[in-house]
Amino acid sequence: MKRPGPLLTLLAGLVLGLFMLTLNVTSGTKTASSSYSEASQSPSPSPKKSAPASPTPTVTPSPTPSKSAVPNASYAGRTDDDTASVAVTIRDGKAVAYFCDGRYKEAWLRGPVADDGTMKLTAPNGAVLDGKLQQGKKIRGTVKDEGRKYAFTADKAVKPSGLWRATAKVRGAKIDGGWIVLPNGRQTGIVTRDGKVSAAPRIDPETGAVTVDGQQLTAQPVTP
Amino acid sequence: MTADPNAATQAFPPPPRRRDSPARYLVPALVAAAVAVGLGVYGKVHDPAGTAFNLAGFSSTGAVKSWLATTAFFFALVQVVSAFMVYGKLPGPTWSGTLHRWSGRIAFLVAVPVAVHCLYAFGYQTYSTRVMWHSLLGCLFFGAFSAKMLLLRSERLPGWLLPLVGGLVFTGLTLLWLTSALWFFRTFGVST
């Protein structure tokens, strides 16, 4: 009789690993960055609905046990005057958005998304984003920041476009970087070093790798 | 049981040492290679999802993984000490064998979710030295661990073999911890 213990240990690890993997794959549509699958399936069953009706039909085909009527996805685009980028990530009825001009203006906004797809997100610095999800395909809205109002359109963004953030300490300085990667590959980013704002170096959109002040950082996709 | 059941039927041509069926080394070695290569290929082929599950109470998956990895590393240290006790190199209690088995199980099971997240969210990457070593060692670690587990099922192995493979597993885990959790704590601060 051979000792079964080690084999059981291995099997337990295998089962646990497969279990976690299944958990990841089945809850995958909840994560902002794995929105490919959603992009391909969700909008199709509601063809040619001319009225900007509720986005509810887009939810039905999605197998996610999401409690919210709004599908989990990311959106990214430019303001109408082309001075800044806006990206929004929706997950479980909550949204996080980043407004960034790539030079000195930025705002991280958060808030809930109503079942009809409208959202009002706010930032600690007072910026406000009002937006509405249109047929699950894009978000139209405005960002009010420092007394100015910017209209924007953000189209559905699939990985690696979307919203990225990296925080770190480099030689004692607190680094906070935010990036918006547009579907066409264009990047807008700002790095804040101990409160001082400047344009950010490009990130590798495949891995999130970026070098700030000689230090290799890894930006992560942002979720609410 | 003292005699290897394979020895009698397998004796053509008669091996130099009769109870050493090559399968007892070959199977663990092949399984180890298959596990390591399999993980590496999955990590390379699978399109990294960028993100995956998070646990409540932690600020980021990086923090979750770092603490899980640190837990695994702690139990790995217990492994080394208890192994010395089992081999009588250190004074230890009678239950040091049980301690060794269970600390190893916990370390392994705690490391599995970390590896799943790494493979699912990031995959096999080589964009920096740290990341390259971490990817490589991650695959090797689970291979070496499988070999260790399978070798344990054989009896009367050469005395140096288990300590050697066990040492490899421990070295692997230590380097994995240094290239991930320690890096995370130093870059992002010791946070939960």
PDB file of N, CA and C in Angstrom, chain A residues 27-107:
ATOM      1  N   SER A  27     -16.843  34.512 -13.738  1.00  0.00           N
ATOM      2  CA  SER A  27     -17.092  35.888 -13.311  1.00  0.00           C
ATOM      3  C   SER A  27     -16.309  36.854 -14.175  1.00  0.00           C
ATOM      4  N   GLY A  28     -15.743  36.336 -15.241  1.00  0.00           N
ATOM      5  CA  GLY A  28     -14.852  37.152 -16.069  1.00  0.00           C
ATOM      6  C   GLY A  28     -15.531  38.375 -16.648  1.00  0.00           C
ATOM      7  N   THR A  29     -16.826  38.250 -17.000  1.00  0.00           N
ATOM      8  CA  THR A  29     -17.498  39.382 -17.611  1.00  0.00           C
ATOM      9  C   THR A  29     -17.714  40.505 -16.621  1.00  0.00           C
ATOM     10  N   LYS A  30     -17.524  40.207 -15.338  1.00  0.00           N
ATOM     11  CA  LYS A  30     -17.658  41.272 -14.353  1.00  0.00           C
ATOM     12  C   LYS A  30     -16.480  42.226 -14.403  1.00  0.00           C
ATOM     13  N   THR A  31     -15.345  41.737 -14.852  1.00  0.00           N
ATOM     14  CA  THR A  31     -14.173  42.586 -14.823  1.00  0.00           C
ATOM     15  C   THR A  31     -14.161  43.480 -16.039  1.00  0.00           C
ATOM     16  N   ALA A  32     -13.643  44.655 -15.817  1.00  0.00           N
ATOM     17  CA  ALA A  32     -13.699  45.658 -16.859  1.00  0.00           C
ATOM     18  C   ALA A  32     -12.911  45.237 -18.080  1.00  0.00           C
ATOM     19  N   SER A  33     -11.805  44.598 -17.859  1.00  0.00           N
ATOM     20  CA  SER A  33     -10.892  44.417 -18.967  1.00  0.00           C
ATOM     21  C   SER A  33     -11.257  43.222 -19.828  1.00  0.00           C
ATOM     22  N   SER A  34     -12.098  42.335 -19.332  1.00  0.00           N
ATOM     23  CA  SER A  34     -12.412  41.183 -20.159  1.00  0.00           C
ATOM     24  C   SER A  34     -13.733  41.403 -20.859  1.00  0.00           C
ATOM     25  N   SER A  35     -13.926  42.595 -21.336  1.00  0.00           N
ATOM     26  CA  SER A  35     -15.216  42.905 -21.912  1.00  0.00           C
ATOM     27  C   SER A  35     -15.317  42.475 -23.371  1.00  0.00           C
ATOM     28  N   TYR A  36     -14.346  41.724 -23.870  1.00  0.00           N
ATOM     29  CA  TYR A  36     -14.473  41.270 -25.255  1.00  0.00           C
ATOM     30  C   TYR A  36     -15.771  40.502 -25.457  1.00  0.00           C
ATOM     31  N   SER A  37     -15.959  39.499 -24.596  1.00  0.00           N
ATOM     32  CA  SER A  37     -17.077  38.592 -24.794  1.00  0.00           C
ATOM     33  C   SER A  37     -18.385  39.369 -24.793  1.00  0.00           C
ATOM     34  N   GLU A  38     -18.456  40.339 -23.899  1.00  0.00           N
ATOM     35  CA  GLU A  38     -19.681  41.116 -23.846  1.00  0.00           C
ATOM     36  C   GLU A  38     -19.862  41.916 -25.114  1.00  0.00           C
ATOM     37  N   ALA A  39     -18.772  42.477 -25.585  1.00  0.00           N
ATOM     38  CA  ALA A  39     -18.863  43.324 -26.753  1.00  0.00           C
ATOM     39  C   ALA A  39     -19.429  42.549 -27.922  1.00  0.00           C
ATOM     40  N   SER A  40     -19.096  41.267 -27.990  1.00  0.00           N
ATOM     41  CA  SER A  40     -19.541  40.511 -29.134  1.00  0.00           C
ATOM     42  C   SER A  40     -20.977  40.039 -28.976  1.00  0.00           C
ATOM     43  N   GLN A  41     -21.418  39.822 -27.731  1.00  0.00           N
ATOM     44  CA  GLN A  41     -22.749  39.232 -27.641  1.00  0.00           C
ATOM     45  C   GLN A  41     -23.818  40.215 -27.196  1.00  0.00           C
ATOM     46  N   SER A  42     -23.496  41.151 -26.306  1.00  0.00           N
ATOM     47  CA  SER A  42     -24.616  41.804 -25.663  1.00  0.00           C
ATOM     48  C   SER A  42     -25.451  42.715 -26.558  1.00  0.00           C
ATOM     49  N   PRO A  43     -24.880  43.561 -27.391  1.00  0.00           N
ATOM     50  CA  PRO A  43     -25.786  44.506 -28.053  1.00  0.00           C
ATOM     51  C   PRO A  43     -26.617  43.852 -29.149  1.00  0.00           C
ATOM     52  N   SER A  44     -26.217  42.714 -29.646  1.00  0.00           N
ATOM     53  CA  SER A  44     -26.849  42.171 -30.834  1.00  0.00           C
ATOM     54  C   SER A  44     -28.336  41.837 -30.688  1.00  0.00           C
ATOM     55  N   PRO A  45     -28.816  41.310 -29.569  1.00  0.00           N
ATOM     56  CA  PRO A  45     -30.213  40.885 -29.573  1.00  0.00           C
ATOM     57  C   PRO A  45     -31.209  42.035 -29.622  1.00  0.00           C
ATOM     58  N   SER A  46     -30.771  43.259 -29.586  1.00  0.00           N
ATOM     59  CA  SER A  46     -31.733  44.350 -29.694  1.00  0.00           C
ATOM     60  C   SER A  46     -31.454  45.148 -30.957  1.00  0.00           C
ATOM     61  N   PRO A  47     -31.703  44.566 -32.111  1.00  0.00           N
ATOM     62  CA  PRO A  47     -31.298  45.233 -33.343  1.00  0.00           C
ATOM     63  C   PRO A  47     -32.247  46.355 -33.712  1.00  0.00           C
ATOM     64  N   LYS A  48     -31.671  47.438 -34.156  1.00  0.00           N
ATOM     65  CA  LYS A  48     -32.437  48.551 -34.712  1.00  0.00           C
ATOM     66  C   LYS A  48     -33.526  49.051 -33.775  1.00  0.00           C
ATOM     67  N   LYS A  49     -33.203  49.196 -32.544  1.00  0.00           N
ATOM     68  CA  LYS A  49     -34.144  49.861 -31.659  1.00  0.00           C
ATOM     69  C   LYS A  49     -33.861  51.336 -31.752  1.00  0.00           C
ATOM     70  N   SER A  50     -34.706  52.022 -32.479  1.00  0.00           N
ATOM     71  CA  SER A  50     -34.386  53.409 -32.780  1.00  0.00           C
ATOM     72  C   SER A  50     -34.471  54.265 -31.516  1.00  0.00           C
ATOM     73  N   ALA A  51     -35.472  53.976 -30.680  1.00  0.00           N
ATOM     74  CA  ALA A  51     -35.591  54.756 -29.465  1.00  0.00           C
ATOM     75  C   ALA A  51     -34.403  54.459 -28.561  1.00  0.00           C
ATOM     76  N   PRO A  52     -33.875  55.479 -27.914  1.00  0.00           N
ATOM     77  CA  PRO A  52     -32.788  55.234 -26.968  1.00  0.00           C
ATOM     78  C   PRO A  52     -33.342  54.588 -25.701  1.00  0.00           C
ATOM     79  N   ALA A  53     -33.923  53.445 -25.892  1.00  0.00           N
ATOM     80  CA  ALA A  53     -34.667  52.801 -24.813  1.00  0.00           C
ATOM     81  C   ALA A  53     -33.731  52.320 -23.717  1.00  0.00           C
ATOM     82  N   SER A  54     -34.329  51.761 -22.742  1.00  0.00           N
ATOM     83  CA  SER A  54     -33.551  51.267 -21.609  1.00  0.00           C
ATOM     84  C   SER A  54     -32.577  50.199 -22.100  1.00  0.00           C
ATOM     85  N   PRO A  55     -31.441  50.122 -21.488  1.00  0.00           N
ATOM     86  CA  PRO A  55     -30.459  49.144 -21.938  1.00  0.00           C
ATOM     87  C   PRO A  55     -30.746  47.742 -21.427  1.00  0.00           C
ATOM     88  N   THR A  56     -31.912  47.517 -20.888  1.00  0.00           N
ATOM     89  CA  THR A  56     -32.206  46.213 -20.298  1.00  0.00           C
ATOM     90  C   THR A  56     -32.009  45.049 -21.252  1.00  0.00           C
ATOM     91  N   PRO A  57     -32.464  45.138 -22.525  1.00  0.00           N
ATOM     92  CA  PRO A  57     -32.311  43.945 -23.371  1.00  0.00           C
ATOM     93  C   PRO A  57     -30.860  43.518 -23.522  1.00  0.00           C
ATOM     94  N   THR A  58     -29.937  44.441 -23.375  1.00  0.00           N
ATOM     95  CA  THR A  58     -28.548  44.042 -23.544  1.00  0.00           C
ATOM     96  C   THR A  58     -28.076  43.157 -22.410  1.00  0.00           C
ATOM     97  N   VAL A  59     -28.804  43.149 -21.353  1.00  0.00           N
ATOM     98  CA  VAL A  59     -28.342  42.362 -20.203  1.00  0.00           C
ATOM     99  C   VAL A  59     -28.732  40.910 -20.352  1.00  0.00           C
ATOM    100  N   THR A  60     -29.880  40.686 -20.938  1.00  0.00           N
ATOM    101  CA  THR A  60     -30.429  39.346 -20.982  1.00  0.00           C
ATOM    102  C   THR A  60     -29.445  38.284 -21.478  1.00  0.00           C
ATOM    103  N   PRO A  61     -28.724  38.517 -22.577  1.00  0.00           N
ATOM    104  CA  PRO A  61     -27.867  37.428 -23.048  1.00  0.00           C
ATOM    105  C   PRO A  61     -26.640  37.219 -22.185  1.00  0.00           C
ATOM    106  N   SER A  62     -26.310  38.208 -21.375  1.00  0.00           N
ATOM    107  CA  SER A  62     -25.100  38.074 -20.586  1.00  0.00           C
ATOM    108  C   SER A  62     -25.305  37.062 -19.470  1.00  0.00           C
ATOM    109  N   PRO A  63     -24.453  36.084 -19.370  1.00  0.00           N
ATOM    110  CA  PRO A  63     -24.645  35.041 -18.364  1.00  0.00           C
ATOM    111  C   PRO A  63     -24.228  35.472 -16.966  1.00  0.00           C
ATOM    112  N   THR A  64     -23.766  36.685 -16.818  1.00  0.00           N
ATOM    113  CA  THR A  64     -23.292  37.097 -15.499  1.00  0.00           C
ATOM    114  C   THR A  64     -24.444  37.214 -14.529  1.00  0.00           C
ATOM    115  N   PRO A  65     -24.236  36.752 -13.305  1.00  0.00           N
ATOM    116  CA  PRO A  65     -25.267  36.926 -12.292  1.00  0.00           C
ATOM    117  C   PRO A  65     -25.213  38.336 -11.727  1.00  0.00           C
ATOM    118  N   SER A  66     -25.087  39.301 -12.598  1.00  0.00           N
ATOM    119  CA  SER A  66     -24.949  40.670 -12.147  1.00  0.00           C
ATOM    120  C   SER A  66     -26.280  41.189 -11.635  1.00  0.00           C
ATOM    121  N   LYS A  67     -26.224  41.904 -10.497  1.00  0.00           N
ATOM    122  CA  LYS A  67     -27.463  42.400  -9.923  1.00  0.00           C
ATOM    123  C   LYS A  67     -27.958  43.622 -10.664  1.00  0.00           C
ATOM    124  N   SER A  68     -27.058  44.284 -11.355  1.00  0.00           N
ATOM    125  CA  SER A  68     -27.423  45.545 -11.974  1.00  0.00           C
ATOM    126  C   SER A  68     -27.950  45.325 -13.382  1.00  0.00           C
ATOM    127  N   ALA A  69     -28.789  46.285 -13.826  1.00  0.00           N
ATOM    128  CA  ALA A  69     -29.324  46.209 -15.176  1.00  0.00           C
ATOM    129  C   ALA A  69     -28.313  46.713 -16.192  1.00  0.00           C
ATOM    130  N   VAL A  70     -27.259  47.334 -15.732  1.00  0.00           N
ATOM    131  CA  VAL A  70     -26.279  47.913 -16.643  1.00  0.00           C
ATOM    132  C   VAL A  70     -25.123  46.927 -16.805  1.00  0.00           C
ATOM    133  N   PRO A  71     -24.773  46.587 -18.045  1.00  0.00           N
ATOM    134  CA  PRO A  71     -23.704  45.601 -18.225  1.00  0.00           C
ATOM    135  C   PRO A  71     -22.351  46.156 -17.785  1.00  0.00           C
ATOM    136  N   ASN A  72     -21.513  45.253 -17.327  1.00  0.00           N
ATOM    137  CA  ASN A  72     -20.156  45.643 -16.944  1.00  0.00           C
ATOM    138  C   ASN A  72     -19.335  45.847 -18.203  1.00  0.00           C
ATOM    139  N   ALA A  73     -18.706  46.995 -18.306  1.00  0.00           N
ATOM    140  CA  ALA A  73     -17.904  47.265 -19.493  1.00  0.00           C
ATOM    141  C   ALA A  73     -17.077  48.512 -19.255  1.00  0.00           C
ATOM    142  N   SER A  74     -16.184  48.782 -20.191  1.00  0.00           N
ATOM    143  CA  SER A  74     -15.396  50.011 -20.158  1.00  0.00           C
ATOM    144  C   SER A  74     -15.704  50.850 -21.387  1.00  0.00           C
ATOM    145  N   TYR A  75     -15.572  52.144 -21.220  1.00  0.00           N
ATOM    146  CA  TYR A  75     -15.815  53.068 -22.309  1.00  0.00           C
ATOM    147  C   TYR A  75     -14.698  54.095 -22.296  1.00  0.00           C
ATOM    148  N   ALA A  76     -14.262  54.518 -23.481  1.00  0.00           N
ATOM    149  CA  ALA A  76     -13.201  55.518 -23.543  1.00  0.00           C
ATOM    150  C   ALA A  76     -13.410  56.394 -24.762  1.00  0.00           C
ATOM    151  N   GLY A  77     -13.083  57.665 -24.606  1.00  0.00           N
ATOM    152  CA  GLY A  77     -13.239  58.569 -25.741  1.00  0.00           C
ATOM    153  C   GLY A  77     -12.649  59.932 -25.439  1.00  0.00           C
ATOM    154  N   ARG A  78     -12.904  60.888 -26.357  1.00  0.00           N
ATOM    155  CA  ARG A  78     -12.376  62.241 -26.225  1.00  0.00           C
ATOM    156  C   ARG A  78     -13.501  63.218 -25.954  1.00  0.00           C
ATOM    157  N   THR A  79     -13.145  64.353 -25.395  1.00  0.00           N
ATOM    158  CA  THR A  79     -14.119  65.423 -25.285  1.00  0.00           C
ATOM    159  C   THR A  79     -14.369  65.995 -26.682  1.00  0.00           C
ATOM    160  N   ASP A  80     -15.523  66.677 -26.837  1.00  0.00           N
ATOM    161  CA  ASP A  80     -15.881  67.183 -28.158  1.00  0.00           C
ATOM    162  C   ASP A  80     -14.854  68.189 -28.673  1.00  0.00           C
ATOM    163  N   ASP A  81     -14.246  68.961 -27.758  1.00  0.00           N
ATOM    164  CA  ASP A  81     -13.244  69.936 -28.206  1.00  0.00           C
ATOM    165  C   ASP A  81     -11.851  69.298 -28.326  1.00  0.00           C
ATOM    166  N   ASP A  82     -11.770  67.996 -28.139  1.00  0.00           N
ATOM    167  CA  ASP A  82     -10.531  67.243 -28.336  1.00  0.00           C
ATOM    168  C   ASP A  82      -9.378  67.714 -27.438  1.00  0.00           C
ATOM    169  N   THR A  83      -9.711  68.198 -26.256  1.00  0.00           N
ATOM    170  CA  THR A  83      -8.626  68.618 -25.367  1.00  0.00           C
ATOM    171  C   THR A  83      -8.337  67.579 -24.288  1.00  0.00           C
ATOM    172  N   ALA A  84      -9.241  66.653 -24.063  1.00  0.00           N
ATOM    173  CA  ALA A  84      -9.028  65.702 -22.973  1.00  0.00           C
ATOM    174  C   ALA A  84      -9.685  64.372 -23.305  1.00  0.00           C
ATOM    175  N   SER A  85      -9.242  63.347 -22.577  1.00  0.00           N
ATOM    176  CA  SER A  85      -9.836  62.024 -22.722  1.00  0.00           C
ATOM    177  C   SER A  85     -10.692  61.716 -21.503  1.00  0.00           C
ATOM    178  N   VAL A  86     -11.710  60.890 -21.736  1.00  0.00           N
ATOM    179  CA  VAL A  86     -12.576  60.447 -20.651  1.00  0.00           C
ATOM    180  C   VAL A  86     -12.725  58.930 -20.775  1.00  0.00           C
ATOM    181  N   ALA A  87     -12.578  58.240 -19.671  1.00  0.00           N
ATOM    182  CA  ALA A  87     -12.819  56.794 -19.686  1.00  0.00           C
ATOM    183  C   ALA A  87     -13.686  56.436 -18.493  1.00  0.00           C
ATOM    184  N   VAL A  88     -14.601  55.517 -18.698  1.00  0.00           N
ATOM    185  CA  VAL A  88     -15.515  55.083 -17.637  1.00  0.00           C
ATOM    186  C   VAL A  88     -15.488  53.562 -17.592  1.00  0.00           C
ATOM    187  N   THR A  89     -15.398  53.020 -16.401  1.00  0.00           N
ATOM    188  CA  THR A  89     -15.519  51.579 -16.221  1.00  0.00           C
ATOM    189  C   THR A  89     -16.704  51.311 -15.314  1.00  0.00           C
ATOM    190  N   ILE A  90     -17.616  50.460 -15.785  1.00  0.00           N
ATOM    191  CA  ILE A  90     -18.820  50.135 -15.014  1.00  0.00           C
ATOM    192  C   ILE A  90     -18.726  48.698 -14.548  1.00  0.00           C
ATOM    193  N   ARG A  91     -19.021  48.527 -13.289  1.00  0.00           N
ATOM    194  CA  ARG A  91     -18.981  47.175 -12.739  1.00  0.00           C
ATOM    195  C   ARG A  91     -20.015  47.079 -11.635  1.00  0.00           C
ATOM    196  N   ASP A  92     -20.947  46.147 -11.787  1.00  0.00           N
ATOM    197  CA  ASP A  92     -21.978  45.901 -10.779  1.00  0.00           C
ATOM    198  C   ASP A  92     -22.722  47.179 -10.391  1.00  0.00           C
ATOM    199  N   GLY A  93     -23.063  47.975 -11.373  1.00  0.00           N
ATOM    200  CA  GLY A  93     -23.863  49.155 -11.083  1.00  0.00           C
ATOM    201  C   GLY A  93     -23.092  50.321 -10.503  1.00  0.00           C
ATOM    202  N   LYS A  94     -21.769  50.176 -10.426  1.00  0.00           N
ATOM    203  CA  LYS A  94     -20.952  51.293  -9.948  1.00  0.00           C
ATOM    204  C   LYS A  94     -19.987  51.684 -11.057  1.00  0.00           C
ATOM    205  N   ALA A  95     -19.608  52.937 -11.060  1.00  0.00           N
ATOM    206  CA  ALA A  95     -18.725  53.395 -12.124  1.00  0.00           C
ATOM    207  C   ALA A  95     -17.554  54.165 -11.533  1.00  0.00           C
ATOM    208  N   VAL A  96     -16.407  54.024 -12.203  1.00  0.00           N
ATOM    209  CA  VAL A  96     -15.279  54.881 -11.918  1.00  0.00           C
ATOM    210  C   VAL A  96     -14.874  55.507 -13.248  1.00  0.00           C
ATOM    211  N   ALA A  97     -14.567  56.795 -13.216  1.00  0.00           N
ATOM    212  CA  ALA A  97     -14.212  57.479 -14.454  1.00  0.00           C
ATOM    213  C   ALA A  97     -12.944  58.286 -14.231  1.00  0.00           C
ATOM    214  N   TYR A  98     -12.220  58.494 -15.323  1.00  0.00           N
ATOM    215  CA  TYR A  98     -11.010  59.294 -15.266  1.00  0.00           C
ATOM    216  C   TYR A  98     -11.083  60.316 -16.387  1.00  0.00           C
ATOM    217  N   PHE A  99     -10.883  61.559 -16.011  1.00  0.00           N
ATOM    218  CA  PHE A  99     -10.892  62.673 -16.955  1.00  0.00           C
ATOM    219  C   PHE A  99      -9.485  63.242 -16.948  1.00  0.00           C
ATOM    220  N   CYS A 100      -8.859  63.356 -18.112  1.00  0.00           N
ATOM    221  CA  CYS A 100      -7.438  63.680 -18.129  1.00  0.00           C
ATOM    222  C   CYS A 100      -7.072  64.362 -19.435  1.00  0.00           C
ATOM    223  N   ASP A 101      -6.361  65.480 -19.338  1.00  0.00           N
ATOM    224  CA  ASP A 101      -5.964  66.169 -20.567  1.00  0.00           C
ATOM    225  C   ASP A 101      -4.518  65.857 -20.944  1.00  0.00           C
ATOM    226  N   GLY A 102      -3.850  65.029 -20.161  1.00  0.00           N
ATOM    227  CA  GLY A 102      -2.492  64.624 -20.515  1.00  0.00           C
ATOM    228  C   GLY A 102      -1.440  65.651 -20.184  1.00  0.00           C
ATOM    229  N   ARG A 103      -1.826  66.782 -19.607  1.00  0.00           N
ATOM    230  CA  ARG A 103      -0.835  67.803 -19.265  1.00  0.00           C
ATOM    231  C   ARG A 103      -0.900  68.151 -17.782  1.00  0.00           C
ATOM    232  N   TYR A 104      -2.052  68.708 -17.363  1.00  0.00           N
ATOM    233  CA  TYR A 104      -2.107  69.069 -15.947  1.00  0.00           C
ATOM    234  C   TYR A 104      -3.478  68.877 -15.329  1.00  0.00           C
ATOM    235  N   LYS A 105      -4.483  68.591 -16.160  1.00  0.00           N
ATOM    236  CA  LYS A 105      -5.830  68.486 -15.616  1.00  0.00           C
ATOM    237  C   LYS A 105      -6.223  67.020 -15.496  1.00  0.00           C
ATOM    238  N   GLU A 106      -6.697  66.630 -14.339  1.00  0.00           N
ATOM    239  CA  GLU A 106      -7.191  65.268 -14.203  1.00  0.00           C
ATOM    240  C   GLU A 106      -8.218  65.204 -13.082  1.00  0.00           C
ATOM    241  N   ALA A 107      -9.084  64.205 -13.146  1.00  0.00           N
ATOM    242  CA  ALA A 107     -10.041  63.969 -12.071  1.00  0.00           C
ATOM    243  C   ALA A 107     -10.447  62.502 -12.077  1.00  0.00           C
TER     244      ALA A 107
END
